[in-house]
Amino acid sequence: MARRSYSLLQALDYVMRSESEDDEESSASEEEASSSVSSENDSITTSDEDYHPVPDSSSSASENDTETAVEAERLMAEKVGEAAEAGAPVAEWMSRSGNIEWFPTAEETMRYNPVPTSITPGPTLYAVARISTLRSAFDLFVTEEIIQLLCTHTNLHGRRKSYIGILILAGVYRSRDETTRGLWADKTGRAIFRATMPLYRYAQISANIRFDDKLTRPGRFSSDKLAAFRVLWEKWVARLPLLFNPGVDVRVDEQLVAFKASPAKYGIKIWVTCDVATSYAWKMEIYTGKSPGSSREVNQGMRVVLQLTEGLQGHTVTCDNFFTSFSLAEELLRRKLALVGTIRRNKPELPPQLVQLRQRKILSSLFAFTKTTMAVSYMPKRGKNVLLLSTKHREPAVSDGEKKKPAAILDYNRCKGGVDNLDKVVGTYSCRRKTSRWPLALFYNLLDVSAYNAFVLWKAVHPEWESTKTYQRRVFLEELGHMLVTPEIARRPCAPRSKAAAAIVAEIQQSESESEKRCELCINRRRMATTCSSCGKSVCKDHSAVVCVSCHPWVRTHTHTHTHTHRKSMYFVQTSNKRPFLA
């Protein structure tokens, strides 16, 4: 028997017609009996006292509209259930917009077959090949090109990454709300800050740091509100997907960078795509608002999700009700992506049955299906329901737990915390300092996200590192901060006045002199790691020369002392006395 589809009004008319046909036979016999009684009473007249006029139906129609609609839907639901049990055709549920057909059962819904992803989750081969130390993992995000850009526009040469190291160490010590002067104080501060650079030098860099050419900014700002930070931001964002492949589940949400307010009531909004398993920030986009002279953007949530998931295939995208829509779910399916997200109750693509709260039991779930989409309305308490749209779940599955939550909602709860967890871990050891310049606030957030992403890469490459400690990220940030400030401390010409800071400078400079040998023939004592095999002196390239085994007689007579030497080995010769040494 072919299945027929009915709209809401057609189904109600079908139910009413079936009831009226059953009553026709009984009403016919009653009319015959009443006709004889009415003929006998034809002579009886009614007086004015016995007359009661029928009230106007239009006066009470507005009061009974809601009750009539609820009763009609309840009656229709009962009849639809009885018809489905009896094998009769099930009526469809039409959306408010009238262009989407929903069904209360999943008989017409196709099975979901996820497309296998072509990438392996975790760090890319490009990242793995370049990670050897904690600092190398951080340098993959804050590259030398970005540092050079800062130095060019700030016009402060030297002391480049040591400034970033101070910011990271300040975040490790949770001194975000502490004054800068207090960090350098003898009693309340820490010696590592005084050992790295003087307070006035740090304040000078903070006041003059720039991220673009200030002279050409007005012309660019007329068409780009992010002109003061655009170049550096684009260079940094391009590296995020280059270093990590997200897992099957990704989360799209917004991040609010606090600016001129604490807590973050106001700030700069950033759209973020995170890996659910690790909270790695895979793609980010700053929201700059409406462009000058343009109209209000329509379907902004759909545009953001499609842009931030570009390049993914076979993944499941989780988002909240700001982004979710039926058109977004269809477009993601075309791109071989699934969608799981809450949806607002005023969306025109939903059927009215899912939004209705009356006659609903607590902890009950009501499902609606199309061929590729499932919508569910879960009622956790009286007067409130949760609406969710999914292209991944195609069956009305409900958990056996106490709350009887649908499987789609449990899956959403598992994946919804990707960006929220990123905000939490970044805020715990944030290097953010109080500032009235929004580009600097974005730069602080860039450093926080870079440090966390570097930690994710480091743990993926070295899972056994500090595995017994529960505060691994704090140890990572502390070691990273020390690695960034150590070169500046090692080349500091004079020791600070503080005894504790002077002791740190002396210790680091002594260890550096022992580990890294310097050229003994240079006036400025340039660092060099090669040693003459004959005299044992440390020399640089300017005071050495390269010869092969067959050219120098001393090498030919002493090759038996070097077991790894062969005919085409290359040797360095000290240019001052022409004696060779092995590189």
PDB file of C-alpha atoms in Angstrom, residues 29-280:
ATOM      1  CA  SER A  29     -32.661   7.125  13.333  1.00  0.00           C
ATOM      2  CA  GLU A  30     -32.745   9.882  15.900  1.00  0.00           C
ATOM      3  CA  GLU A  31     -34.148  12.347  13.327  1.00  0.00           C
ATOM      4  CA  GLU A  32     -37.018  10.000  12.478  1.00  0.00           C
ATOM      5  CA  ALA A  33     -37.990   9.682  16.130  1.00  0.00           C
ATOM      6  CA  SER A  34     -37.746  13.388  16.765  1.00  0.00           C
ATOM      7  CA  SER A  35     -39.854  14.265  13.707  1.00  0.00           C
ATOM      8  CA  SER A  36     -42.935  12.664  15.218  1.00  0.00           C
ATOM      9  CA  VAL A  37     -42.424  14.491  18.489  1.00  0.00           C
ATOM     10  CA  SER A  38     -41.921  17.837  16.774  1.00  0.00           C
ATOM     11  CA  SER A  39     -45.168  17.440  14.755  1.00  0.00           C
ATOM     12  CA  GLU A  40     -47.160  17.104  17.947  1.00  0.00           C
ATOM     13  CA  ASN A  41     -45.616  20.258  19.393  1.00  0.00           C
ATOM     14  CA  ASP A  42     -46.157  22.457  16.340  1.00  0.00           C
ATOM     15  CA  SER A  43     -49.039  24.228  18.060  1.00  0.00           C
ATOM     16  CA  ILE A  44     -46.948  25.241  21.054  1.00  0.00           C
ATOM     17  CA  THR A  45     -45.627  28.797  20.855  1.00  0.00           C
ATOM     18  CA  THR A  46     -42.725  30.288  22.760  1.00  0.00           C
ATOM     19  CA  SER A  47     -43.017  33.442  24.812  1.00  0.00           C
ATOM     20  CA  ASP A  48     -40.478  36.241  25.205  1.00  0.00           C
ATOM     21  CA  GLU A  49     -39.537  34.922  28.648  1.00  0.00           C
ATOM     22  CA  ASP A  50     -38.598  31.550  27.206  1.00  0.00           C
ATOM     23  CA  TYR A  51     -36.441  33.112  24.474  1.00  0.00           C
ATOM     24  CA  HIS A  52     -32.627  33.107  25.100  1.00  0.00           C
ATOM     25  CA  PRO A  53     -30.610  34.600  22.225  1.00  0.00           C
ATOM     26  CA  VAL A  54     -27.408  32.766  21.140  1.00  0.00           C
ATOM     27  CA  PRO A  55     -24.292  34.793  22.027  1.00  0.00           C
ATOM     28  CA  ASP A  56     -22.130  36.142  19.210  1.00  0.00           C
ATOM     29  CA  SER A  57     -19.312  33.692  18.531  1.00  0.00           C
ATOM     30  CA  SER A  58     -16.928  36.452  17.440  1.00  0.00           C
ATOM     31  CA  SER A  59     -16.800  37.926  20.949  1.00  0.00           C
ATOM     32  CA  SER A  60     -15.298  34.762  22.508  1.00  0.00           C
ATOM     33  CA  ALA A  61     -13.349  33.464  19.521  1.00  0.00           C
ATOM     34  CA  SER A  62     -10.109  35.165  20.545  1.00  0.00           C
ATOM     35  CA  GLU A  63     -10.254  33.608  24.024  1.00  0.00           C
ATOM     36  CA  ASN A  64     -10.762  30.081  22.730  1.00  0.00           C
ATOM     37  CA  ASP A  65      -8.270  30.152  19.825  1.00  0.00           C
ATOM     38  CA  THR A  66      -5.393  28.776  21.873  1.00  0.00           C
ATOM     39  CA  GLU A  67      -7.458  26.090  23.592  1.00  0.00           C
ATOM     40  CA  THR A  68      -8.971  25.023  20.272  1.00  0.00           C
ATOM     41  CA  ALA A  69      -5.564  24.759  18.616  1.00  0.00           C
ATOM     42  CA  VAL A  70      -4.123  22.750  21.500  1.00  0.00           C
ATOM     43  CA  GLU A  71      -7.125  20.420  21.548  1.00  0.00           C
ATOM     44  CA  ALA A  72      -6.925  19.962  17.792  1.00  0.00           C
ATOM     45  CA  GLU A  73      -3.239  19.096  17.931  1.00  0.00           C
ATOM     46  CA  ARG A  74      -3.812  16.694  20.813  1.00  0.00           C
ATOM     47  CA  LEU A  75      -6.672  15.012  18.964  1.00  0.00           C
ATOM     48  CA  MET A  76      -4.619  14.818  15.804  1.00  0.00           C
ATOM     49  CA  ALA A  77      -1.656  13.287  17.660  1.00  0.00           C
ATOM     50  CA  GLU A  78      -3.898  10.624  19.187  1.00  0.00           C
ATOM     51  CA  LYS A  79      -5.484   9.775  15.845  1.00  0.00           C
ATOM     52  CA  VAL A  80      -2.108   9.730  14.096  1.00  0.00           C
ATOM     53  CA  GLY A  81      -0.823   7.269  16.666  1.00  0.00           C
ATOM     54  CA  GLU A  82      -3.886   5.070  16.274  1.00  0.00           C
ATOM     55  CA  ALA A  83      -3.592   5.251  12.485  1.00  0.00           C
ATOM     56  CA  ALA A  84       0.077   4.307  12.595  1.00  0.00           C
ATOM     57  CA  GLU A  85      -0.705   1.278  14.787  1.00  0.00           C
ATOM     58  CA  ALA A  86      -3.483   0.213  12.441  1.00  0.00           C
ATOM     59  CA  GLY A  87      -1.263   0.587   9.339  1.00  0.00           C
ATOM     60  CA  ALA A  88      -3.057   3.662   8.020  1.00  0.00           C
ATOM     61  CA  PRO A  89      -1.067   6.444   6.293  1.00  0.00           C
ATOM     62  CA  VAL A  90       0.754   8.767   8.765  1.00  0.00           C
ATOM     63  CA  ALA A  91       0.192  12.478   8.303  1.00  0.00           C
ATOM     64  CA  GLU A  92       3.246  14.712   7.805  1.00  0.00           C
ATOM     65  CA  TRP A  93       4.251  17.693   9.916  1.00  0.00           C
ATOM     66  CA  MET A  94       4.768  20.832   7.894  1.00  0.00           C
ATOM     67  CA  SER A  95       7.208  23.498   8.967  1.00  0.00           C
ATOM     68  CA  ARG A  96       6.006  27.004   9.724  1.00  0.00           C
ATOM     69  CA  SER A  97       7.488  28.185   6.459  1.00  0.00           C
ATOM     70  CA  GLY A  98       5.474  25.514   4.646  1.00  0.00           C
ATOM     71  CA  ASN A  99       8.340  24.187   2.499  1.00  0.00           C
ATOM     72  CA  ILE A 100       9.788  21.397   4.685  1.00  0.00           C
ATOM     73  CA  GLU A 101       7.963  18.131   5.360  1.00  0.00           C
ATOM     74  CA  TRP A 102       8.657  16.458   8.715  1.00  0.00           C
ATOM     75  CA  PHE A 103       7.491  13.026   9.877  1.00  0.00           C
ATOM     76  CA  PRO A 104       7.071  11.739  13.444  1.00  0.00           C
ATOM     77  CA  THR A 105       8.779   8.455  12.533  1.00  0.00           C
ATOM     78  CA  ALA A 106      12.132   7.644  10.932  1.00  0.00           C
ATOM     79  CA  GLU A 107      10.745   5.358   8.225  1.00  0.00           C
ATOM     80  CA  GLU A 108      11.618   7.751   5.403  1.00  0.00           C
ATOM     81  CA  THR A 109      14.999   8.790   6.889  1.00  0.00           C
ATOM     82  CA  MET A 110      18.130   7.530   5.185  1.00  0.00           C
ATOM     83  CA  ARG A 111      20.909   5.953   7.198  1.00  0.00           C
ATOM     84  CA  TYR A 112      23.913   8.129   8.046  1.00  0.00           C
ATOM     85  CA  ASN A 113      27.181   6.857   6.594  1.00  0.00           C
ATOM     86  CA  PRO A 114      30.098   9.069   7.671  1.00  0.00           C
ATOM     87  CA  VAL A 115      32.748   9.780   5.080  1.00  0.00           C
ATOM     88  CA  PRO A 116      36.168   8.569   6.268  1.00  0.00           C
ATOM     89  CA  THR A 117      38.620  11.410   6.838  1.00  0.00           C
ATOM     90  CA  SER A 118      41.723  11.399   4.703  1.00  0.00           C
ATOM     91  CA  ILE A 119      43.966  12.833   7.439  1.00  0.00           C
ATOM     92  CA  THR A 120      45.357  11.429  10.684  1.00  0.00           C
ATOM     93  CA  PRO A 121      44.370  13.437  13.784  1.00  0.00           C
ATOM     94  CA  GLY A 122      47.247  15.079  15.629  1.00  0.00           C
ATOM     95  CA  PRO A 123      50.371  17.041  14.684  1.00  0.00           C
ATOM     96  CA  THR A 124      51.244  17.143  11.014  1.00  0.00           C
ATOM     97  CA  LEU A 125      54.494  15.713   9.672  1.00  0.00           C
ATOM     98  CA  TYR A 126      55.669  19.280   9.105  1.00  0.00           C
ATOM     99  CA  ALA A 127      55.304  20.018  12.822  1.00  0.00           C
ATOM    100  CA  VAL A 128      56.760  16.727  14.067  1.00  0.00           C
ATOM    101  CA  ALA A 129      59.914  17.186  12.009  1.00  0.00           C
ATOM    102  CA  ARG A 130      60.546  20.620  13.556  1.00  0.00           C
ATOM    103  CA  ILE A 131      59.812  19.968  17.239  1.00  0.00           C
ATOM    104  CA  SER A 132      62.905  19.178  19.286  1.00  0.00           C
ATOM    105  CA  THR A 133      62.561  21.430  22.344  1.00  0.00           C
ATOM    106  CA  LEU A 134      59.808  23.338  24.107  1.00  0.00           C
ATOM    107  CA  ARG A 135      60.927  26.537  22.460  1.00  0.00           C
ATOM    108  CA  SER A 136      60.917  24.983  18.987  1.00  0.00           C
ATOM    109  CA  ALA A 137      57.238  24.075  19.466  1.00  0.00           C
ATOM    110  CA  PHE A 138      56.436  27.681  20.401  1.00  0.00           C
ATOM    111  CA  ASP A 139      58.542  29.047  17.530  1.00  0.00           C
ATOM    112  CA  LEU A 140      56.299  27.224  15.065  1.00  0.00           C
ATOM    113  CA  PHE A 141      53.548  29.733  15.920  1.00  0.00           C
ATOM    114  CA  VAL A 142      55.471  32.886  16.857  1.00  0.00           C
ATOM    115  CA  THR A 143      57.924  32.598  13.999  1.00  0.00           C
ATOM    116  CA  GLU A 144      61.013  34.651  13.297  1.00  0.00           C
ATOM    117  CA  GLU A 145      59.056  36.420  10.553  1.00  0.00           C
ATOM    118  CA  ILE A 146      56.486  37.611  13.096  1.00  0.00           C
ATOM    119  CA  ILE A 147      59.230  38.729  15.495  1.00  0.00           C
ATOM    120  CA  GLN A 148      60.976  40.619  12.709  1.00  0.00           C
ATOM    121  CA  LEU A 149      57.674  42.293  11.844  1.00  0.00           C
ATOM    122  CA  LEU A 150      57.346  43.460  15.448  1.00  0.00           C
ATOM    123  CA  CYS A 151      60.903  44.777  15.497  1.00  0.00           C
ATOM    124  CA  THR A 152      60.492  46.596  12.192  1.00  0.00           C
ATOM    125  CA  HIS A 153      57.382  48.493  13.208  1.00  0.00           C
ATOM    126  CA  THR A 154      58.406  48.978  16.822  1.00  0.00           C
ATOM    127  CA  ASN A 155      61.887  50.196  15.830  1.00  0.00           C
ATOM    128  CA  LEU A 156      63.406  48.576  18.911  1.00  0.00           C
ATOM    129  CA  HIS A 157      66.099  46.146  17.890  1.00  0.00           C
ATOM    130  CA  GLY A 158      67.274  43.405  20.228  1.00  0.00           C
ATOM    131  CA  ARG A 159      65.525  42.046  23.305  1.00  0.00           C
ATOM    132  CA  ARG A 160      62.849  40.579  21.087  1.00  0.00           C
ATOM    133  CA  LYS A 161      61.748  37.210  22.438  1.00  0.00           C
ATOM    134  CA  SER A 162      62.878  38.078  25.959  1.00  0.00           C
ATOM    135  CA  TYR A 163      59.916  40.491  26.141  1.00  0.00           C
ATOM    136  CA  ILE A 164      57.569  37.631  25.191  1.00  0.00           C
ATOM    137  CA  GLY A 165      59.273  35.416  27.765  1.00  0.00           C
ATOM    138  CA  ILE A 166      58.575  37.967  30.503  1.00  0.00           C
ATOM    139  CA  LEU A 167      54.903  38.052  29.523  1.00  0.00           C
ATOM    140  CA  ILE A 168      54.665  34.237  29.655  1.00  0.00           C
ATOM    141  CA  LEU A 169      56.389  34.068  33.046  1.00  0.00           C
ATOM    142  CA  ALA A 170      54.060  36.760  34.372  1.00  0.00           C
ATOM    143  CA  GLY A 171      51.151  34.573  33.293  1.00  0.00           C
ATOM    144  CA  VAL A 172      52.659  31.509  34.976  1.00  0.00           C
ATOM    145  CA  TYR A 173      52.892  33.424  38.263  1.00  0.00           C
ATOM    146  CA  ARG A 174      49.277  34.615  37.783  1.00  0.00           C
ATOM    147  CA  SER A 175      50.281  38.254  38.140  1.00  0.00           C
ATOM    148  CA  ARG A 176      47.765  39.514  35.592  1.00  0.00           C
ATOM    149  CA  ASP A 177      46.188  41.875  38.115  1.00  0.00           C
ATOM    150  CA  GLU A 178      49.519  42.864  39.678  1.00  0.00           C
ATOM    151  CA  THR A 179      51.107  46.164  38.729  1.00  0.00           C
ATOM    152  CA  THR A 180      54.152  46.127  36.509  1.00  0.00           C
ATOM    153  CA  ARG A 181      56.175  48.046  39.068  1.00  0.00           C
ATOM    154  CA  GLY A 182      55.316  45.397  41.627  1.00  0.00           C
ATOM    155  CA  LEU A 183      56.795  42.676  39.426  1.00  0.00           C
ATOM    156  CA  TRP A 184      60.194  44.428  39.490  1.00  0.00           C
ATOM    157  CA  ALA A 185      60.090  45.418  43.168  1.00  0.00           C
ATOM    158  CA  ASP A 186      62.698  43.935  45.507  1.00  0.00           C
ATOM    159  CA  LYS A 187      60.186  42.777  48.121  1.00  0.00           C
ATOM    160  CA  THR A 188      57.072  41.849  46.124  1.00  0.00           C
ATOM    161  CA  GLY A 189      58.579  41.100  42.710  1.00  0.00           C
ATOM    162  CA  ARG A 190      60.577  38.206  41.278  1.00  0.00           C
ATOM    163  CA  ALA A 191      64.256  38.142  40.544  1.00  0.00           C
ATOM    164  CA  ILE A 192      63.877  36.646  37.062  1.00  0.00           C
ATOM    165  CA  PHE A 193      62.256  39.855  35.786  1.00  0.00           C
ATOM    166  CA  ARG A 194      65.029  42.078  37.159  1.00  0.00           C
ATOM    167  CA  ALA A 195      67.647  39.703  35.770  1.00  0.00           C
ATOM    168  CA  THR A 196      66.202  39.855  32.248  1.00  0.00           C
ATOM    169  CA  MET A 197      65.890  43.608  31.710  1.00  0.00           C
ATOM    170  CA  PRO A 198      65.327  46.817  33.704  1.00  0.00           C
ATOM    171  CA  LEU A 199      61.810  48.043  34.354  1.00  0.00           C
ATOM    172  CA  TYR A 200      62.223  51.133  32.190  1.00  0.00           C
ATOM    173  CA  ARG A 201      63.209  48.959  29.218  1.00  0.00           C
ATOM    174  CA  TYR A 202      60.124  46.769  29.573  1.00  0.00           C
ATOM    175  CA  ALA A 203      57.885  49.855  29.867  1.00  0.00           C
ATOM    176  CA  GLN A 204      59.543  51.358  26.801  1.00  0.00           C
ATOM    177  CA  ILE A 205      58.825  48.280  24.674  1.00  0.00           C
ATOM    178  CA  SER A 206      55.226  48.021  25.923  1.00  0.00           C
ATOM    179  CA  ALA A 207      54.538  51.665  25.128  1.00  0.00           C
ATOM    180  CA  ASN A 208      56.079  51.609  21.648  1.00  0.00           C
ATOM    181  CA  ILE A 209      55.247  48.156  20.321  1.00  0.00           C
ATOM    182  CA  ARG A 210      53.448  48.355  16.976  1.00  0.00           C
ATOM    183  CA  PHE A 211      52.149  45.781  14.504  1.00  0.00           C
ATOM    184  CA  ASP A 212      51.896  47.848  11.310  1.00  0.00           C
ATOM    185  CA  ASP A 213      53.113  51.040   9.671  1.00  0.00           C
ATOM    186  CA  LYS A 214      51.419  53.856  11.532  1.00  0.00           C
ATOM    187  CA  LEU A 215      51.911  56.331   8.676  1.00  0.00           C
ATOM    188  CA  THR A 216      49.915  54.284   6.142  1.00  0.00           C
ATOM    189  CA  ARG A 217      47.275  53.103   8.601  1.00  0.00           C
ATOM    190  CA  PRO A 218      44.615  55.825   7.962  1.00  0.00           C
ATOM    191  CA  GLY A 219      44.240  54.823   4.312  1.00  0.00           C
ATOM    192  CA  ARG A 220      43.897  51.142   5.194  1.00  0.00           C
ATOM    193  CA  PHE A 221      41.616  51.733   8.173  1.00  0.00           C
ATOM    194  CA  SER A 222      38.902  53.273   5.970  1.00  0.00           C
ATOM    195  CA  SER A 223      38.246  49.864   4.405  1.00  0.00           C
ATOM    196  CA  ASP A 224      39.585  47.557   7.136  1.00  0.00           C
ATOM    197  CA  LYS A 225      38.848  48.058  10.834  1.00  0.00           C
ATOM    198  CA  LEU A 226      41.582  45.546  11.689  1.00  0.00           C
ATOM    199  CA  ALA A 227      44.254  47.461   9.775  1.00  0.00           C
ATOM    200  CA  ALA A 228      46.427  47.998  12.864  1.00  0.00           C
ATOM    201  CA  PHE A 229      46.747  44.224  13.406  1.00  0.00           C
ATOM    202  CA  ARG A 230      45.792  42.635  10.089  1.00  0.00           C
ATOM    203  CA  VAL A 231      49.243  41.730   8.697  1.00  0.00           C
ATOM    204  CA  LEU A 232      50.487  39.971  11.821  1.00  0.00           C
ATOM    205  CA  TRP A 233      47.130  38.262  12.368  1.00  0.00           C
ATOM    206  CA  GLU A 234      47.012  36.810   8.865  1.00  0.00           C
ATOM    207  CA  LYS A 235      50.566  35.484   9.144  1.00  0.00           C
ATOM    208  CA  TRP A 236      49.773  33.811  12.476  1.00  0.00           C
ATOM    209  CA  VAL A 237      46.358  32.366  11.568  1.00  0.00           C
ATOM    210  CA  ALA A 238      47.758  30.765   8.416  1.00  0.00           C
ATOM    211  CA  ARG A 239      50.009  28.547  10.549  1.00  0.00           C
ATOM    212  CA  LEU A 240      47.296  27.082  12.796  1.00  0.00           C
ATOM    213  CA  PRO A 241      45.888  24.461  10.352  1.00  0.00           C
ATOM    214  CA  LEU A 242      49.368  23.848   8.961  1.00  0.00           C
ATOM    215  CA  LEU A 243      50.600  22.258  12.199  1.00  0.00           C
ATOM    216  CA  PHE A 244      47.664  20.138  13.418  1.00  0.00           C
ATOM    217  CA  ASN A 245      44.906  17.922  12.020  1.00  0.00           C
ATOM    218  CA  PRO A 246      41.695  17.950  14.111  1.00  0.00           C
ATOM    219  CA  GLY A 247      39.855  14.805  15.144  1.00  0.00           C
ATOM    220  CA  VAL A 248      36.439  13.672  13.964  1.00  0.00           C
ATOM    221  CA  ASP A 249      34.573  16.128  16.228  1.00  0.00           C
ATOM    222  CA  VAL A 250      35.134  19.882  15.941  1.00  0.00           C
ATOM    223  CA  ARG A 251      33.440  22.754  17.726  1.00  0.00           C
ATOM    224  CA  VAL A 252      32.612  26.183  16.279  1.00  0.00           C
ATOM    225  CA  ASP A 253      31.970  28.896  18.842  1.00  0.00           C
ATOM    226  CA  GLU A 254      32.931  32.429  19.792  1.00  0.00           C
ATOM    227  CA  GLN A 255      35.718  33.671  22.057  1.00  0.00           C
ATOM    228  CA  LEU A 256      35.518  37.035  23.806  1.00  0.00           C
ATOM    229  CA  VAL A 257      38.820  38.819  24.433  1.00  0.00           C
ATOM    230  CA  ALA A 258      38.252  41.113  27.408  1.00  0.00           C
ATOM    231  CA  PHE A 259      39.017  44.736  26.704  1.00  0.00           C
ATOM    232  CA  LYS A 260      38.497  47.649  29.110  1.00  0.00           C
ATOM    233  CA  ALA A 261      36.325  45.480  31.361  1.00  0.00           C
ATOM    234  CA  SER A 262      36.795  42.716  33.917  1.00  0.00           C
ATOM    235  CA  PRO A 263      35.143  40.278  33.882  1.00  0.00           C
ATOM    236  CA  ALA A 264      34.691  40.101  30.126  1.00  0.00           C
ATOM    237  CA  LYS A 265      31.354  41.861  29.691  1.00  0.00           C
ATOM    238  CA  TYR A 266      32.737  43.721  26.703  1.00  0.00           C
ATOM    239  CA  GLY A 267      35.523  42.791  24.382  1.00  0.00           C
ATOM    240  CA  ILE A 268      36.595  41.684  20.936  1.00  0.00           C
ATOM    241  CA  LYS A 269      34.718  38.714  19.477  1.00  0.00           C
ATOM    242  CA  ILE A 270      36.680  35.985  17.723  1.00  0.00           C
ATOM    243  CA  TRP A 271      35.118  33.044  15.877  1.00  0.00           C
ATOM    244  CA  VAL A 272      37.030  29.854  16.705  1.00  0.00           C
ATOM    245  CA  THR A 273      37.096  26.279  15.383  1.00  0.00           C
ATOM    246  CA  CYS A 274      38.527  23.909  17.995  1.00  0.00           C
ATOM    247  CA  ASP A 275      39.355  20.243  18.086  1.00  0.00           C
ATOM    248  CA  VAL A 276      37.023  18.700  20.682  1.00  0.00           C
ATOM    249  CA  ALA A 277      39.546  16.187  22.037  1.00  0.00           C
ATOM    250  CA  THR A 278      42.427  18.627  22.642  1.00  0.00           C
ATOM    251  CA  SER A 279      40.845  22.126  22.365  1.00  0.00           C
ATOM    252  CA  TYR A 280      43.507  23.012  19.793  1.00  0.00           C
TER     253      TYR A 280
END
